[in-house]
């Protein structure tokens, strides 16, 4: 095990944490020695490696999953006054990316069993102003919108997958998330299955999408960094962000990608061990990520007496969390509030248990036993 994985206290004391393989420090050291930290060949090598893994023609690496969403919304033509259907049960970054474009979030319900927004929930939320739908692949589970795909296409509504949790996951038909032809956004933040320290990626639909995304991530400049280095000027032809992925972060990501299968396997095993331990606890409902196809990014349950259980477990040094407070109840998003009774009920019962590859089955059983005691 890498020295970078050393931690104080028990593994279950943290809700989530990165897992390193021992080669990341050397990879970062090589970039630092080069003196070239910004976008460069290491970033582009990471993009090619991601595309090869996913089986797609191109991937655009960016600074974070949030900037990936913001860029993709713009690439899809979403702008001021448009509506974007999005589950309320997601990290607030998803909604902030919509608001950053000037568009309006149209909150949708989720299926309590999976915490995902599917065809039924999206169809209910559609309006004549809908310009895009943004399903969130909660916990790593792929979302199947095949039943309403023709309807969305007929309305000229773009599908943008927030796959921040779902790198490495597959759909039930075996296709990898990101390889379905939709605009897909990944996050490679600190606690994701694949981490760059901080980073994200876009899977474009077309070469034109890829070109627009690349210009936006580099402040709207037409020329690439290599071209700019050889020129006395440059041209800016549209809006943009400083959203490139540095070579330092890309170097970490390249190492992580080489080990993605072993990390995915460890996460599936841990999820299954938890499943066995939780199945006999009364009042506990495990959120189904479809573990046979998915790479679980977290382990969420619905429980009674959440405040009591949360406090009790925290006091025992167990790193429970809450993912997430419903966004339609947040003050910042009050103008777009809708009544979402299922989401509100889930929001009162949802809790996440410690879940990361440094944990063993024994660690999971300690958490389950503590949870049983708190429920009693």
Coordinates of C-alpha atoms in Angstrom, one line a residue, residues 8-270:
X8 CA -4.6 8.7 11.5
X9 CA -7.4 6.8 13.2
X10 CA -9.6 4.0 11.9
X11 CA -10.5 3.9 8.2
X12 CA -14.2 4.2 9.1
X13 CA -13.6 7.6 10.7
X14 CA -13.8 9.2 7.3
X15 CA -16.8 9.2 5.1
X16 CA -14.6 9.2 1.9
X17 CA -11.0 9.7 1.0
X18 CA -8.7 9.3 -2.0
X19 CA -6.8 6.1 -2.6
X20 CA -3.2 6.3 -4.0
X21 CA -1.1 3.7 -5.7
X22 CA 2.4 4.9 -4.9
X23 CA 3.3 6.2 -8.4
X24 CA 1.5 9.5 -8.2
X25 CA 4.3 11.4 -6.4
X26 CA 6.9 10.5 -8.9
X27 CA 4.6 11.5 -11.8
X28 CA 3.9 14.8 -10.2
X29 CA 7.6 15.3 -9.5
X30 CA 8.4 14.8 -13.2
X31 CA 5.9 17.6 -14.2
X32 CA 7.3 19.9 -11.5
X33 CA 10.9 19.3 -12.8
X34 CA 9.8 20.3 -16.3
X35 CA 8.7 23.7 -15.1
X36 CA 5.5 23.5 -17.2
X37 CA 2.5 23.2 -14.9
X38 CA -0.4 24.4 -17.1
X39 CA -2.1 22.6 -20.0
X40 CA 0.4 20.6 -22.0
X41 CA 1.4 17.2 -23.4
X42 CA 0.6 15.4 -20.1
X43 CA -2.9 16.8 -20.1
X44 CA -3.4 15.7 -23.7
X45 CA -2.0 12.2 -23.0
X46 CA -4.5 11.9 -20.2
X47 CA -7.3 12.9 -22.6
X48 CA -6.2 10.2 -25.1
X49 CA -6.0 7.6 -22.3
X50 CA -9.5 8.5 -21.1
X51 CA -10.9 8.3 -24.6
X52 CA -9.3 4.9 -25.1
X53 CA -10.7 3.5 -21.8
X54 CA -14.2 4.7 -22.6
X55 CA -14.0 3.7 -26.2
X56 CA -14.9 7.1 -27.6
X57 CA -13.3 9.4 -30.2
X58 CA -12.4 12.3 -27.9
X59 CA -12.4 13.5 -24.3
X60 CA -11.8 17.1 -23.2
X61 CA -10.1 17.4 -19.8
X62 CA -11.1 20.4 -17.6
X63 CA -10.4 21.8 -14.1
X64 CA -13.4 20.3 -12.3
X65 CA -16.7 18.5 -12.8
X66 CA -18.5 21.7 -12.1
X67 CA -16.7 23.6 -14.9
X68 CA -17.4 20.6 -17.2
X69 CA -21.1 21.0 -16.6
X70 CA -21.0 24.8 -17.2
X71 CA -19.1 24.4 -20.4
X72 CA -21.3 21.5 -21.7
X73 CA -24.5 23.5 -21.0
X74 CA -23.1 26.3 -23.2
X75 CA -22.0 23.9 -25.9
X76 CA -25.5 22.5 -26.0
X77 CA -26.9 25.9 -26.6
X78 CA -28.4 26.5 -23.1
X79 CA -28.6 30.1 -22.2
X80 CA -30.6 32.8 -20.3
X81 CA -34.2 32.0 -19.9
X82 CA -34.0 28.3 -20.8
X83 CA -35.0 25.7 -18.4
X84 CA -32.9 22.7 -17.4
X85 CA -34.6 19.7 -15.8
X86 CA -32.4 18.5 -12.9
X87 CA -33.0 16.4 -9.8
X88 CA -33.2 18.4 -6.5
X89 CA -31.3 15.5 -4.9
X90 CA -27.8 16.3 -6.1
X91 CA -24.7 18.3 -5.0
X92 CA -25.4 22.0 -5.3
X93 CA -22.6 22.3 -7.9
X94 CA -25.0 20.8 -10.5
X95 CA -27.5 23.6 -10.0
X96 CA -24.9 26.3 -9.7
X97 CA -23.6 25.3 -13.1
X98 CA -27.1 25.8 -14.6
X99 CA -27.5 29.2 -12.9
X100 CA -24.0 30.3 -14.2
X101 CA -25.3 30.0 -17.8
X102 CA -28.3 32.2 -17.0
X103 CA -30.6 29.2 -17.4
X104 CA -33.3 28.2 -14.8
X105 CA -33.3 24.9 -12.9
X106 CA -36.5 23.0 -13.1
X107 CA -36.3 20.6 -10.2
X108 CA -37.5 17.0 -10.6
X109 CA -38.2 14.1 -8.3
X110 CA -36.1 11.0 -7.9
X111 CA -36.9 7.3 -7.5
X112 CA -36.4 6.6 -3.8
X113 CA -35.0 3.2 -4.5
X114 CA -32.1 4.5 -6.7
X115 CA -32.0 8.3 -5.9
X116 CA -31.8 8.8 -9.7
X117 CA -34.1 10.8 -11.9
X118 CA -35.5 8.6 -14.7
X119 CA -37.8 8.9 -17.7
X120 CA -41.0 9.2 -15.6
X121 CA -39.6 12.0 -13.3
X122 CA -38.1 13.9 -16.2
X123 CA -41.3 13.6 -18.4
X124 CA -43.3 15.1 -15.5
X125 CA -41.0 18.1 -15.3
X126 CA -40.8 19.0 -19.0
X127 CA -42.2 22.4 -20.1
X128 CA -42.2 24.3 -23.4
X129 CA -39.1 26.1 -22.1
X130 CA -37.0 23.0 -21.4
X131 CA -33.7 23.2 -23.3
X132 CA -31.8 20.4 -21.6
X133 CA -32.3 17.6 -19.1
X134 CA -29.5 16.9 -16.6
X135 CA -29.8 13.4 -15.0
X136 CA -27.4 12.8 -12.1
X137 CA -26.0 9.3 -11.9
X138 CA -26.3 9.1 -8.1
X139 CA -23.9 6.8 -6.4
X140 CA -22.5 5.6 -9.8
X141 CA -25.7 4.2 -11.3
X142 CA -26.3 4.7 -15.0
X143 CA -29.6 6.3 -16.0
X144 CA -31.7 4.9 -18.8
X145 CA -33.8 7.5 -20.6
X146 CA -34.5 5.3 -23.7
X147 CA -38.3 5.5 -23.2
X148 CA -38.4 9.3 -23.7
X149 CA -35.3 9.7 -26.0
X150 CA -37.5 10.2 -29.1
X151 CA -39.7 12.7 -27.3
X152 CA -36.6 14.7 -26.1
X153 CA -35.1 14.7 -29.6
X154 CA -38.4 15.9 -31.0
X155 CA -38.5 18.8 -28.6
X156 CA -34.8 19.6 -29.4
X157 CA -33.9 18.9 -25.7
X158 CA -30.3 18.0 -25.0
X159 CA -29.4 15.2 -22.6
X160 CA -26.4 16.1 -20.4
X161 CA -25.2 13.4 -18.0
X162 CA -23.8 14.5 -14.7
X163 CA -21.7 11.4 -14.2
X164 CA -19.5 12.9 -11.4
X165 CA -20.1 9.7 -9.4
X166 CA -20.0 7.2 -12.3
X167 CA -16.6 6.9 -13.9
X168 CA -16.1 3.3 -14.7
X169 CA -19.8 2.3 -14.5
X170 CA -21.7 0.6 -17.2
X171 CA -25.3 0.6 -18.3
X172 CA -27.4 -2.6 -18.0
X173 CA -26.6 -3.3 -21.7
X174 CA -22.9 -3.2 -21.0
X175 CA -22.1 0.2 -22.5
X176 CA -19.8 2.4 -20.5
X177 CA -21.1 5.6 -19.0
X178 CA -19.8 8.2 -21.4
X179 CA -19.9 6.0 -24.4
X180 CA -23.6 6.3 -25.2
X181 CA -23.5 9.3 -27.5
X182 CA -24.7 11.8 -25.0
X183 CA -22.8 14.8 -23.6
X184 CA -21.3 13.4 -20.4
X185 CA -19.4 15.1 -17.6
X186 CA -17.1 13.4 -15.1
X187 CA -15.5 14.7 -11.9
X188 CA -12.0 13.7 -10.8
X189 CA -12.2 15.5 -7.4
X190 CA -10.4 14.4 -4.3
X191 CA -12.8 11.5 -3.2
X192 CA -13.9 10.2 -6.6
X193 CA -13.1 6.7 -7.8
X194 CA -10.5 8.2 -10.1
X195 CA -8.9 11.4 -8.6
X196 CA -6.7 14.0 -10.2
X197 CA -6.6 15.9 -6.9
X198 CA -9.0 18.2 -8.7
X199 CA -10.3 17.8 -12.2
X200 CA -13.0 16.8 -14.6
X201 CA -13.7 15.7 -18.2
X202 CA -16.2 16.2 -21.0
X203 CA -17.2 13.5 -23.5
X204 CA -18.4 15.5 -26.5
X205 CA -21.0 14.3 -29.1
X206 CA -19.2 15.7 -32.2
X207 CA -15.9 17.2 -33.3
X208 CA -17.6 20.6 -33.2
X209 CA -18.7 20.0 -29.5
X210 CA -15.1 19.1 -28.7
X211 CA -13.6 22.2 -30.4
X212 CA -16.1 24.5 -28.6
X213 CA -15.4 22.9 -25.3
X214 CA -11.6 23.3 -25.8
X215 CA -11.9 27.0 -26.7
X216 CA -14.2 27.7 -23.7
X217 CA -11.8 26.0 -21.2
X218 CA -9.0 28.3 -22.4
X219 CA -10.8 31.6 -22.1
X220 CA -12.3 31.5 -25.6
X221 CA -8.9 31.6 -27.4
X222 CA -8.8 30.0 -30.8
X223 CA -5.1 29.0 -30.6
X224 CA -3.8 26.1 -28.6
X225 CA -1.2 26.7 -25.9
X226 CA 1.5 25.4 -28.3
X227 CA 0.3 27.7 -31.0
X228 CA 0.3 30.7 -28.7
X229 CA 3.8 30.0 -27.6
X230 CA 4.9 30.4 -31.2
X231 CA 3.0 33.5 -32.0
X232 CA 3.1 37.2 -31.1
X233 CA -0.7 37.4 -30.7
X234 CA -3.8 35.3 -30.3
X235 CA -7.6 35.6 -31.1
X236 CA -10.5 35.3 -28.7
X237 CA -13.8 34.6 -30.6
X238 CA -16.2 33.8 -27.8
X239 CA -16.9 33.4 -24.1
X240 CA -14.6 31.3 -22.0
X241 CA -13.3 30.2 -18.6
X242 CA -9.9 29.5 -17.1
X243 CA -10.8 25.8 -16.8
X244 CA -8.0 23.8 -18.2
X245 CA -6.6 20.8 -16.4
X246 CA -3.0 21.3 -15.3
X247 CA -0.3 18.8 -16.1
X248 CA 0.2 18.2 -12.4
X249 CA -3.4 17.0 -12.0
X250 CA -3.3 15.1 -15.3
X251 CA -0.2 13.2 -14.1
X252 CA -2.1 12.0 -11.1
X253 CA -5.0 11.0 -13.3
X254 CA -2.8 9.0 -15.6
X255 CA -1.5 6.9 -12.7
X256 CA -5.0 6.5 -11.3
X257 CA -6.4 5.4 -14.7
X258 CA -3.9 2.6 -14.9
X259 CA -5.3 1.1 -11.7
X260 CA -9.0 1.8 -12.2
X261 CA -10.0 -1.8 -12.5
X262 CA -8.6 -2.8 -9.1
X263 CA -10.2 0.2 -7.4
X264 CA -13.5 -0.5 -9.0
X265 CA -13.3 -4.1 -7.8
X266 CA -12.5 -3.1 -4.3
X267 CA -15.5 -0.7 -4.2
X268 CA -17.8 -3.4 -5.5
X269 CA -16.6 -5.8 -2.8
X270 CA -17.0 -3.3 0.0

